[in-house]
Amino acid sequence: MSLVVDVKQLMIERNYRRTFEELEEVASKFWPSELSELEAELSIIPLLIDTQQQFITILSLDVTNLEGLFTIVDESSLAANLFLKHLVILTDFGGEMLKRISTAFNRLFPTGEINYYGKGREDCYQFKILPNRPLNNQNLQINGKKVAKKTFTQ
């Protein structure tokens, strides 16, 4: 209880009790330009907005299977990991779900393939490379500035 009293006394002594009007007079209502510039450098949002139409265009193309989609992504100027970042956001399938799949990968895909439905028919995709590292945002290079790079390292 004495700690609470001490903190209250400190607030009174340092004049931390201010009215809304007093706070508004001294408050910073906008980010300082240095922080705005830093945020612009670190944030992926502007890049996602800039590439959204390209992502939608790729998804709109008529492909017969996943291989066709992968070919289009490879041939586009959109980095594969940036395409994946768009998919992760669109599907709301983030880091926690990636971790769950990663730990259960061999149980979920014991034959190294996935069956899926597309264009009214069932199809199968055989994984070319199985993950040797945990699936997460960092290893998939879909976090921070790594998303902006065209090359993906395995």
Tab-separated table of N, CA and C in Angstrom:
chain	number	residue	atom	x	y	z
A	1	MET	N	0.825	-1.190	0.000
A	1	MET	CA	0.000	0.000	0.000
A	1	MET	C	0.866	1.249	0.000
A	2	SER	N	2.018	1.205	0.639
A	2	SER	CA	2.863	2.393	0.690
A	2	SER	C	3.405	2.748	-0.686
A	3	LEU	N	3.607	1.747	-1.555
A	3	LEU	CA	4.085	2.014	-2.910
A	3	LEU	C	3.046	2.802	-3.684
A	4	VAL	N	1.783	2.449	-3.520
A	4	VAL	CA	0.704	3.166	-4.200
A	4	VAL	C	0.661	4.606	-3.717
A	5	VAL	N	0.760	4.790	-2.427
A	5	VAL	CA	0.749	6.138	-1.866
A	5	VAL	C	1.945	6.927	-2.380
A	6	ASP	N	3.125	6.297	-2.417
A	6	ASP	CA	4.322	6.972	-2.904
A	6	ASP	C	4.175	7.404	-4.358
A	7	VAL	N	3.599	6.556	-5.191
A	7	VAL	CA	3.403	6.891	-6.598
A	7	VAL	C	2.420	8.050	-6.736
A	8	LYS	N	1.343	7.999	-5.970
A	8	LYS	CA	0.369	9.102	-6.019
A	8	LYS	C	1.018	10.411	-5.577
A	9	GLN	N	1.799	10.340	-4.515
A	9	GLN	CA	2.480	11.546	-4.019
A	9	GLN	C	3.447	12.075	-5.076
A	10	LEU	N	4.190	11.182	-5.736
A	10	LEU	CA	5.129	11.576	-6.789
A	10	LEU	C	4.389	12.256	-7.935
A	11	MET	N	3.233	11.718	-8.314
A	11	MET	CA	2.443	12.318	-9.391
A	11	MET	C	1.990	13.726	-9.021
A	12	ILE	N	1.597	13.890	-7.775
A	12	ILE	CA	1.153	15.207	-7.323
A	12	ILE	C	2.334	16.179	-7.316
A	13	GLU	N	3.471	15.719	-6.799
A	13	GLU	CA	4.649	16.585	-6.732
A	13	GLU	C	5.125	16.995	-8.121
A	14	ARG	N	5.054	16.095	-9.076
A	14	ARG	CA	5.530	16.408	-10.424
A	14	ARG	C	4.430	16.970	-11.313
A	15	ASN	N	3.301	17.226	-10.757
A	15	ASN	CA	2.187	17.826	-11.469
A	15	ASN	C	1.740	16.954	-12.655
A	16	TYR	N	1.581	15.659	-12.410
A	16	TYR	CA	1.087	14.763	-13.454
A	16	TYR	C	-0.431	14.829	-13.587
A	17	ARG	N	-1.057	15.482	-12.664
A	17	ARG	CA	-2.513	15.629	-12.748
A	17	ARG	C	-2.805	16.858	-13.585
A	18	ARG	N	-3.154	16.615	-14.831
A	18	ARG	CA	-3.439	17.731	-15.732
A	18	ARG	C	-4.823	17.544	-16.323
A	19	THR	N	-5.412	18.652	-16.670
A	19	THR	CA	-6.713	18.580	-17.333
A	19	THR	C	-6.489	18.223	-18.802
A	20	PHE	N	-7.561	17.885	-19.446
A	20	PHE	CA	-7.483	17.574	-20.870
A	20	PHE	C	-6.921	18.762	-21.647
A	21	GLU	N	-7.351	19.939	-21.319
A	21	GLU	CA	-6.895	21.148	-22.005
A	21	GLU	C	-5.388	21.360	-21.810
A	22	GLU	N	-4.908	21.109	-20.582
A	22	GLU	CA	-3.482	21.262	-20.311
A	22	GLU	C	-2.665	20.237	-21.099
A	23	LEU	N	-3.165	19.021	-21.150
A	23	LEU	CA	-2.474	17.984	-21.922
A	23	LEU	C	-2.475	18.326	-23.410
A	24	GLU	N	-3.581	18.838	-23.899
A	24	GLU	CA	-3.676	19.165	-25.320
A	24	GLU	C	-2.679	20.245	-25.713
A	25	GLU	N	-2.396	21.173	-24.800
A	25	GLU	CA	-1.437	22.238	-25.083
A	25	GLU	C	-0.023	21.712	-25.297
A	26	VAL	N	0.359	20.672	-24.581
A	26	VAL	CA	1.734	20.169	-24.648
A	26	VAL	C	1.845	18.851	-25.422
A	27	ALA	N	0.726	18.291	-25.843
A	27	ALA	CA	0.734	16.979	-26.493
A	27	ALA	C	1.252	17.065	-27.930
A	28	SER	N	1.885	16.011	-28.334
A	28	SER	CA	2.278	15.876	-29.732
A	28	SER	C	1.147	15.145	-30.440
A	29	LYS	N	0.504	15.818	-31.362
A	29	LYS	CA	-0.677	15.250	-32.015
A	29	LYS	C	-0.321	14.399	-33.229
A	30	PHE	N	0.874	14.534	-33.709
A	30	PHE	CA	1.323	13.763	-34.868
A	30	PHE	C	2.692	13.183	-34.558
A	31	TRP	N	3.008	12.126	-35.251
A	31	TRP	CA	4.338	11.548	-35.075
A	31	TRP	C	5.376	12.546	-35.536
A	32	PRO	N	6.498	12.620	-34.823
A	32	PRO	CA	7.597	13.448	-35.319
A	32	PRO	C	8.048	12.926	-36.685
A	33	SER	N	8.568	13.791	-37.521
A	33	SER	CA	8.951	13.391	-38.878
A	33	SER	C	9.966	12.248	-38.876
A	34	GLU	N	10.858	12.218	-37.872
A	34	GLU	CA	11.853	11.133	-37.817
A	34	GLU	C	11.167	9.780	-37.644
A	35	LEU	N	10.145	9.734	-36.771
A	35	LEU	CA	9.422	8.484	-36.568
A	35	LEU	C	8.599	8.110	-37.795
A	36	SER	N	8.001	9.087	-38.443
A	36	SER	CA	7.233	8.812	-39.660
A	36	SER	C	8.116	8.222	-40.745
A	37	GLU	N	9.305	8.777	-40.895
A	37	GLU	CA	10.238	8.264	-41.900
A	37	GLU	C	10.701	6.853	-41.550
A	38	LEU	N	10.988	6.620	-40.277
A	38	LEU	CA	11.409	5.291	-39.833
A	38	LEU	C	10.296	4.276	-40.058
A	39	GLU	N	9.078	4.627	-39.728
A	39	GLU	CA	7.936	3.742	-39.929
A	39	GLU	C	7.761	3.418	-41.405
A	40	ALA	N	7.912	4.409	-42.256
A	40	ALA	CA	7.787	4.179	-43.700
A	40	ALA	C	8.843	3.199	-44.187
A	41	GLU	N	10.032	3.260	-43.599
A	41	GLU	CA	11.097	2.339	-43.991
A	41	GLU	C	10.818	0.923	-43.507
A	42	LEU	N	10.222	0.789	-42.331
A	42	LEU	CA	10.027	-0.525	-41.722
A	42	LEU	C	8.692	-1.170	-42.059
A	43	SER	N	7.687	-0.394	-42.358
A	43	SER	CA	6.349	-0.928	-42.551
A	43	SER	C	6.197	-1.609	-43.907
A	44	ILE	N	5.512	-2.707	-43.900
A	44	ILE	CA	5.227	-3.448	-45.120
A	44	ILE	C	3.923	-2.959	-45.765
A	45	ILE	N	3.120	-2.214	-45.022
A	45	ILE	CA	1.808	-1.789	-45.512
A	45	ILE	C	1.893	-1.025	-46.842
A	46	PRO	N	2.767	-0.014	-46.974
A	46	PRO	CA	2.824	0.679	-48.264
A	46	PRO	C	3.159	-0.269	-49.427
A	47	LEU	N	4.051	-1.216	-49.198
A	47	LEU	CA	4.406	-2.170	-50.246
A	47	LEU	C	3.214	-3.058	-50.592
A	48	LEU	N	2.477	-3.505	-49.596
A	48	LEU	CA	1.300	-4.337	-49.854
A	48	LEU	C	0.241	-3.560	-50.642
A	49	ILE	N	0.067	-2.308	-50.294
A	49	ILE	CA	-0.901	-1.479	-51.027
A	49	ILE	C	-0.444	-1.283	-52.470
A	50	ASP	N	0.843	-1.021	-52.651
A	50	ASP	CA	1.384	-0.806	-53.999
A	50	ASP	C	1.286	-2.047	-54.882
A	51	THR	N	1.341	-3.224	-54.285
A	51	THR	CA	1.354	-4.460	-55.073
A	51	THR	C	0.021	-5.216	-55.033
A	52	GLN	N	-0.972	-4.636	-54.400
A	52	GLN	CA	-2.264	-5.313	-54.261
A	52	GLN	C	-2.894	-5.639	-55.620
A	53	GLN	N	-2.872	-4.704	-56.532
A	53	GLN	CA	-3.496	-4.946	-57.836
A	53	GLN	C	-2.770	-6.058	-58.591
A	54	GLN	N	-1.465	-6.094	-58.509
A	54	GLN	CA	-0.696	-7.154	-59.163
A	54	GLN	C	-1.051	-8.516	-58.561
A	55	PHE	N	-1.184	-8.567	-57.255
A	55	PHE	CA	-1.581	-9.798	-56.567
A	55	PHE	C	-2.962	-10.251	-57.047
A	56	ILE	N	-3.905	-9.326	-57.076
A	56	ILE	CA	-5.270	-9.655	-57.515
A	56	ILE	C	-5.267	-10.123	-58.968
A	57	THR	N	-4.471	-9.482	-59.798
A	57	THR	CA	-4.375	-9.886	-61.203
A	57	THR	C	-3.878	-11.323	-61.321
A	58	ILE	N	-2.856	-11.668	-60.559
A	58	ILE	CA	-2.324	-13.040	-60.600
A	58	ILE	C	-3.391	-14.030	-60.164
A	59	LEU	N	-4.114	-13.707	-59.100
A	59	LEU	CA	-5.167	-14.608	-58.629
A	59	LEU	C	-6.306	-14.732	-59.633
A	60	SER	N	-6.493	-13.708	-60.452
A	60	SER	CA	-7.588	-13.702	-61.420
A	60	SER	C	-7.281	-14.523	-62.674
A	61	LEU	N	-6.031	-14.834	-62.902
A	61	LEU	CA	-5.658	-15.560	-64.112
A	61	LEU	C	-6.157	-16.992	-64.060
A	62	ASP	N	-6.534	-17.502	-65.214
A	62	ASP	CA	-7.066	-18.856	-65.315
A	62	ASP	C	-5.917	-19.855	-65.397
A	63	VAL	N	-5.767	-20.656	-64.361
A	63	VAL	CA	-4.733	-21.695	-64.343
A	63	VAL	C	-5.405	-23.032	-64.074
A	64	THR	N	-4.802	-24.102	-64.577
A	64	THR	CA	-5.421	-25.419	-64.422
A	64	THR	C	-5.026	-26.115	-63.124
A	65	ASN	N	-3.877	-25.729	-62.561
A	65	ASN	CA	-3.428	-26.379	-61.328
A	65	ASN	C	-2.434	-25.472	-60.596
A	66	LEU	N	-1.953	-25.935	-59.453
A	66	LEU	CA	-1.021	-25.129	-58.664
A	66	LEU	C	0.287	-24.872	-59.395
A	67	GLU	N	0.740	-25.835	-60.175
A	67	GLU	CA	1.980	-25.632	-60.954
A	67	GLU	C	1.850	-24.413	-61.862
A	68	GLY	N	0.686	-24.267	-62.485
A	68	GLY	CA	0.445	-23.104	-63.342
A	68	GLY	C	0.505	-21.803	-62.563
A	69	LEU	N	-0.059	-21.810	-61.363
A	69	LEU	CA	-0.004	-20.617	-60.509
A	69	LEU	C	1.431	-20.309	-60.117
A	70	PHE	N	2.187	-21.351	-59.741
A	70	PHE	CA	3.586	-21.142	-59.355
A	70	PHE	C	4.396	-20.569	-60.516
A	71	THR	N	4.125	-21.043	-61.721
A	71	THR	CA	4.825	-20.546	-62.906
A	71	THR	C	4.532	-19.061	-63.112
A	72	ILE	N	3.279	-18.681	-62.971
A	72	ILE	CA	2.898	-17.275	-63.138
A	72	ILE	C	3.577	-16.404	-62.091
A	73	VAL	N	3.581	-16.867	-60.847
A	73	VAL	CA	4.233	-16.088	-59.785
A	73	VAL	C	5.726	-15.967	-60.074
A	74	ASP	N	6.355	-17.065	-60.496
A	74	ASP	CA	7.797	-17.028	-60.813
A	74	ASP	C	8.110	-16.052	-61.936
A	75	GLU	N	7.231	-15.986	-62.931
A	75	GLU	CA	7.470	-15.128	-64.098
A	75	GLU	C	7.049	-13.677	-63.866
A	76	SER	N	6.307	-13.431	-62.810
A	76	SER	CA	5.865	-12.061	-62.539
A	76	SER	C	6.982	-11.281	-61.856
A	77	SER	N	6.788	-9.979	-61.767
A	77	SER	CA	7.764	-9.148	-61.053
A	77	SER	C	7.485	-9.127	-59.552
A	78	LEU	N	6.405	-9.768	-59.144
A	78	LEU	CA	6.049	-9.839	-57.728
A	78	LEU	C	6.852	-10.958	-57.066
A	79	ALA	N	7.600	-10.621	-56.050
A	79	ALA	CA	8.407	-11.629	-55.352
A	79	ALA	C	7.499	-12.705	-54.773
A	80	ALA	N	7.962	-13.951	-54.797
A	80	ALA	CA	7.154	-15.073	-54.308
A	80	ALA	C	6.783	-14.888	-52.843
A	81	ASN	N	7.727	-14.397	-52.036
A	81	ASN	CA	7.400	-14.212	-50.624
A	81	ASN	C	6.416	-13.058	-50.413
A	82	LEU	N	6.420	-12.068	-51.297
A	82	LEU	CA	5.427	-10.993	-51.219
A	82	LEU	C	4.052	-11.523	-51.620
A	83	PHE	N	4.009	-12.376	-52.633
A	83	PHE	CA	2.761	-13.040	-53.017
A	83	PHE	C	2.231	-13.841	-51.827
A	84	LEU	N	3.122	-14.581	-51.173
A	84	LEU	CA	2.732	-15.370	-50.005
A	84	LEU	C	2.233	-14.476	-48.884
A	85	LYS	N	2.868	-13.337	-48.655
A	85	LYS	CA	2.425	-12.404	-47.611
A	85	LYS	C	1.002	-11.937	-47.892
A	86	HIS	N	0.710	-11.613	-49.156
A	86	HIS	CA	-0.662	-11.244	-49.527
A	86	HIS	C	-1.630	-12.380	-49.209
A	87	LEU	N	-1.247	-13.622	-49.543
A	87	LEU	CA	-2.116	-14.778	-49.263
A	87	LEU	C	-2.345	-14.956	-47.769
A	88	VAL	N	-1.293	-14.804	-46.995
A	88	VAL	CA	-1.398	-14.954	-45.542
A	88	VAL	C	-2.379	-13.930	-44.980
A	89	ILE	N	-2.302	-12.707	-45.469
A	89	ILE	CA	-3.212	-11.659	-44.996
A	89	ILE	C	-4.632	-11.921	-45.479
A	90	LEU	N	-4.777	-12.268	-46.744
A	90	LEU	CA	-6.100	-12.528	-47.315
A	90	LEU	C	-6.811	-13.654	-46.587
A	91	THR	N	-6.088	-14.697	-46.244
A	91	THR	CA	-6.686	-15.866	-45.602
A	91	THR	C	-6.664	-15.799	-44.085
A	92	ASP	N	-6.058	-14.739	-43.535
A	92	ASP	CA	-5.910	-14.597	-42.093
A	92	ASP	C	-5.261	-15.846	-41.506
A	93	PHE	N	-4.208	-16.274	-42.168
A	93	PHE	CA	-3.480	-17.488	-41.798
A	93	PHE	C	-2.075	-17.083	-41.412
A	94	GLY	N	-1.918	-16.668	-40.170
A	94	GLY	CA	-0.658	-16.078	-39.742
A	94	GLY	C	0.310	-17.028	-39.080
A	95	GLY	N	1.202	-16.438	-38.334
A	95	GLY	CA	2.312	-17.151	-37.722
A	95	GLY	C	1.917	-18.315	-36.840
A	96	GLU	N	0.857	-18.156	-36.049
A	96	GLU	CA	0.443	-19.240	-35.148
A	96	GLU	C	-0.006	-20.474	-35.927
A	97	MET	N	-0.781	-20.272	-36.971
A	97	MET	CA	-1.228	-21.411	-37.793
A	97	MET	C	-0.052	-22.036	-38.537
A	98	LEU	N	0.886	-21.215	-38.997
A	98	LEU	CA	2.074	-21.764	-39.658
A	98	LEU	C	2.852	-22.663	-38.709
A	99	LYS	N	2.969	-22.240	-37.452
A	99	LYS	CA	3.675	-23.059	-36.461
A	99	LYS	C	2.963	-24.395	-36.256
A	100	ARG	N	1.639	-24.347	-36.213
A	100	ARG	CA	0.881	-25.587	-36.015
A	100	ARG	C	1.075	-26.546	-37.180
A	101	ILE	N	1.032	-26.022	-38.384
A	101	ILE	CA	1.252	-26.879	-39.554
A	101	ILE	C	2.673	-27.417	-39.546
A	102	SER	N	3.600	-26.567	-39.175
A	102	SER	CA	5.001	-26.962	-39.164
A	102	SER	C	5.241	-28.157	-38.248
A	103	THR	N	4.660	-28.101	-37.057
A	103	THR	CA	4.880	-29.190	-36.104
A	103	THR	C	4.128	-30.457	-36.500
A	104	ALA	N	3.069	-30.314	-37.288
A	104	ALA	CA	2.264	-31.480	-37.677
A	104	ALA	C	2.418	-31.815	-39.162
A	105	PHE	N	3.420	-31.260	-39.822
A	105	PHE	CA	3.536	-31.402	-41.280
A	105	PHE	C	3.525	-32.866	-41.725
A	106	ASN	N	4.328	-33.691	-41.099
A	106	ASN	CA	4.416	-35.096	-41.514
A	106	ASN	C	3.121	-35.862	-41.258
A	107	ARG	N	2.389	-35.471	-40.214
A	107	ARG	CA	1.083	-36.108	-39.966
A	107	ARG	C	0.039	-35.624	-40.955
A	108	LEU	N	0.086	-34.340	-41.302
A	108	LEU	CA	-0.891	-33.783	-42.241
A	108	LEU	C	-0.642	-34.243	-43.674
A	109	PHE	N	0.623	-34.396	-44.033
A	109	PHE	CA	0.992	-34.754	-45.401
A	109	PHE	C	1.964	-35.938	-45.387
A	110	PRO	N	1.517	-37.106	-44.921
A	110	PRO	CA	2.438	-38.242	-44.780
A	110	PRO	C	3.030	-38.712	-46.107
A	111	THR	N	2.326	-38.478	-47.200
A	111	THR	CA	2.828	-38.901	-48.516
A	111	THR	C	3.563	-37.773	-49.230
A	112	GLY	N	3.646	-36.606	-48.589
A	112	GLY	CA	4.316	-35.464	-49.208
A	112	GLY	C	3.477	-34.822	-50.301
A	113	GLU	N	2.180	-34.998	-50.220
A	113	GLU	CA	1.292	-34.384	-51.212
A	113	GLU	C	0.030	-33.870	-50.525
A	114	ILE	N	-0.651	-32.986	-51.229
A	114	ILE	CA	-1.898	-32.424	-50.725
A	114	ILE	C	-2.958	-32.561	-51.808
A	115	ASN	N	-4.116	-33.016	-51.408
A	115	ASN	CA	-5.261	-33.089	-52.316
A	115	ASN	C	-6.094	-31.829	-52.118
A	116	TYR	N	-6.549	-31.255	-53.212
A	116	TYR	CA	-7.339	-30.031	-53.134
A	116	TYR	C	-8.379	-30.037	-54.246
A	117	TYR	N	-9.362	-29.155	-54.112
A	117	TYR	CA	-10.404	-29.014	-55.120
A	117	TYR	C	-10.240	-27.677	-55.825
A	118	GLY	N	-10.340	-27.717	-57.128
A	118	GLY	CA	-10.280	-26.508	-57.928
A	118	GLY	C	-10.988	-26.728	-59.254
A	119	LYS	N	-11.737	-25.752	-59.669
A	119	LYS	CA	-12.487	-25.829	-60.935
A	119	LYS	C	-13.406	-27.043	-60.953
A	120	GLY	N	-13.989	-27.345	-59.808
A	120	GLY	CA	-14.970	-28.428	-59.731
A	120	GLY	C	-14.396	-29.829	-59.782
A	121	ARG	N	-13.086	-29.932	-59.641
A	121	ARG	CA	-12.494	-31.273	-59.664
A	121	ARG	C	-11.405	-31.389	-58.603
A	122	GLU	N	-11.159	-32.628	-58.209
A	122	GLU	CA	-10.099	-32.877	-57.232
A	122	GLU	C	-8.771	-32.968	-57.963
A	123	ASP	N	-7.752	-32.427	-57.329
A	123	ASP	CA	-6.412	-32.484	-57.894
A	123	ASP	C	-5.435	-32.780	-56.765
A	124	CYS	N	-4.225	-33.075	-57.121
A	124	CYS	CA	-3.208	-33.423	-56.140
A	124	CYS	C	-1.926	-32.673	-56.475
A	125	TYR	N	-1.294	-32.138	-55.448
A	125	TYR	CA	-0.012	-31.479	-55.632
A	125	TYR	C	1.033	-32.229	-54.819
A	126	GLN	N	2.101	-32.636	-55.465
A	126	GLN	CA	3.221	-33.304	-54.817
A	126	GLN	C	4.247	-32.237	-54.437
A	127	PHE	N	4.536	-32.100	-53.143
A	127	PHE	CA	5.518	-31.115	-52.705
A	127	PHE	C	6.872	-31.439	-53.326
A	128	LYS	N	7.502	-30.440	-53.906
A	128	LYS	CA	8.822	-30.614	-54.528
A	128	LYS	C	9.925	-30.607	-53.469
A	129	ILE	N	9.749	-29.738	-52.488
A	129	ILE	CA	10.711	-29.606	-51.397
A	129	ILE	C	9.923	-29.630	-50.097
A	130	LEU	N	10.317	-30.499	-49.192
A	130	LEU	CA	9.665	-30.543	-47.890
A	130	LEU	C	10.438	-29.640	-46.936
A	131	PRO	N	9.737	-28.985	-46.019
A	131	PRO	CA	10.419	-28.037	-45.136
A	131	PRO	C	11.439	-28.731	-44.232
A	132	ASN	N	12.630	-28.171	-44.201
A	132	ASN	CA	13.650	-28.681	-43.286
A	132	ASN	C	13.844	-27.730	-42.109
A	133	ARG	N	13.110	-26.629	-42.119
A	133	ARG	CA	13.092	-25.671	-41.020
A	133	ARG	C	11.634	-25.430	-40.651
A	134	PRO	N	11.387	-24.940	-39.456
A	134	PRO	CA	9.995	-24.644	-39.079
A	134	PRO	C	9.366	-23.623	-40.028
A	135	LEU	N	8.095	-23.811	-40.321
A	135	LEU	CA	7.367	-22.817	-41.114
A	135	LEU	C	6.986	-21.674	-40.176
A	136	ASN	N	7.537	-20.516	-40.448
A	136	ASN	CA	7.173	-19.324	-39.693
A	136	ASN	C	7.443	-18.106	-40.577
A	137	ASN	N	6.989	-16.961	-40.120
A	137	ASN	CA	7.129	-15.742	-40.919
A	137	ASN	C	8.578	-15.456	-41.275
A	138	GLN	N	9.475	-15.653	-40.333
A	138	GLN	CA	10.887	-15.354	-40.584
A	138	GLN	C	11.478	-16.314	-41.626
A	139	ASN	N	11.272	-17.607	-41.461
A	139	ASN	CA	11.844	-18.577	-42.396
A	139	ASN	C	11.209	-18.496	-43.785
A	140	LEU	N	9.950	-18.082	-43.849
A	140	LEU	CA	9.294	-17.892	-45.142
A	140	LEU	C	9.577	-16.509	-45.714
A	141	GLN	N	10.306	-15.713	-44.964
A	141	GLN	CA	10.700	-14.360	-45.358
A	141	GLN	C	9.496	-13.490	-45.717
A	142	ILE	N	8.482	-13.554	-44.838
A	142	ILE	CA	7.298	-12.725	-45.044
A	142	ILE	C	7.121	-11.741	-43.891
A	143	ASN	N	8.228	-11.396	-43.242
A	143	ASN	CA	8.176	-10.392	-42.187
A	143	ASN	C	9.139	-9.259	-42.522
A	144	GLY	N	8.796	-8.073	-42.098
A	144	GLY	CA	9.677	-6.920	-42.254
A	144	GLY	C	10.128	-6.663	-43.675
A	145	LYS	N	11.339	-6.179	-43.783
A	145	LYS	CA	11.885	-5.774	-45.077
A	145	LYS	C	12.208	-6.945	-45.993
A	146	LYS	N	12.336	-8.161	-45.475
A	146	LYS	CA	12.639	-9.313	-46.321
A	146	LYS	C	11.549	-9.543	-47.358
A	147	VAL	N	10.327	-9.109	-47.049
A	147	VAL	CA	9.229	-9.286	-47.995
A	147	VAL	C	9.484	-8.518	-49.284
A	148	ALA	N	10.175	-7.424	-49.194
A	148	ALA	CA	10.387	-6.561	-50.353
A	148	ALA	C	11.429	-7.116	-51.330
A	149	LYS	N	12.162	-8.110	-50.929
A	149	LYS	CA	13.227	-8.633	-51.795
A	149	LYS	C	12.658	-9.635	-52.805
A	150	LYS	N	13.154	-9.589	-54.024
A	150	LYS	CA	12.670	-10.465	-55.086
A	150	LYS	C	13.165	-11.899	-54.912
A	151	THR	N	14.347	-12.056	-54.346
A	151	THR	CA	14.907	-13.400	-54.208
A	151	THR	C	14.497	-14.005	-52.884
A	152	PHE	N	14.282	-15.302	-52.913
A	152	PHE	CA	13.920	-16.050	-51.727
A	152	PHE	C	14.989	-17.082	-51.491
A	153	THR	N	15.543	-17.113	-50.282
A	153	THR	CA	16.586	-18.090	-49.984
A	153	THR	C	15.996	-19.218	-49.171
A	154	GLN	N	16.378	-20.429	-49.515
A	154	GLN	CA	15.849	-21.595	-48.810
A	154	GLN	C	16.773	-22.036	-47.719
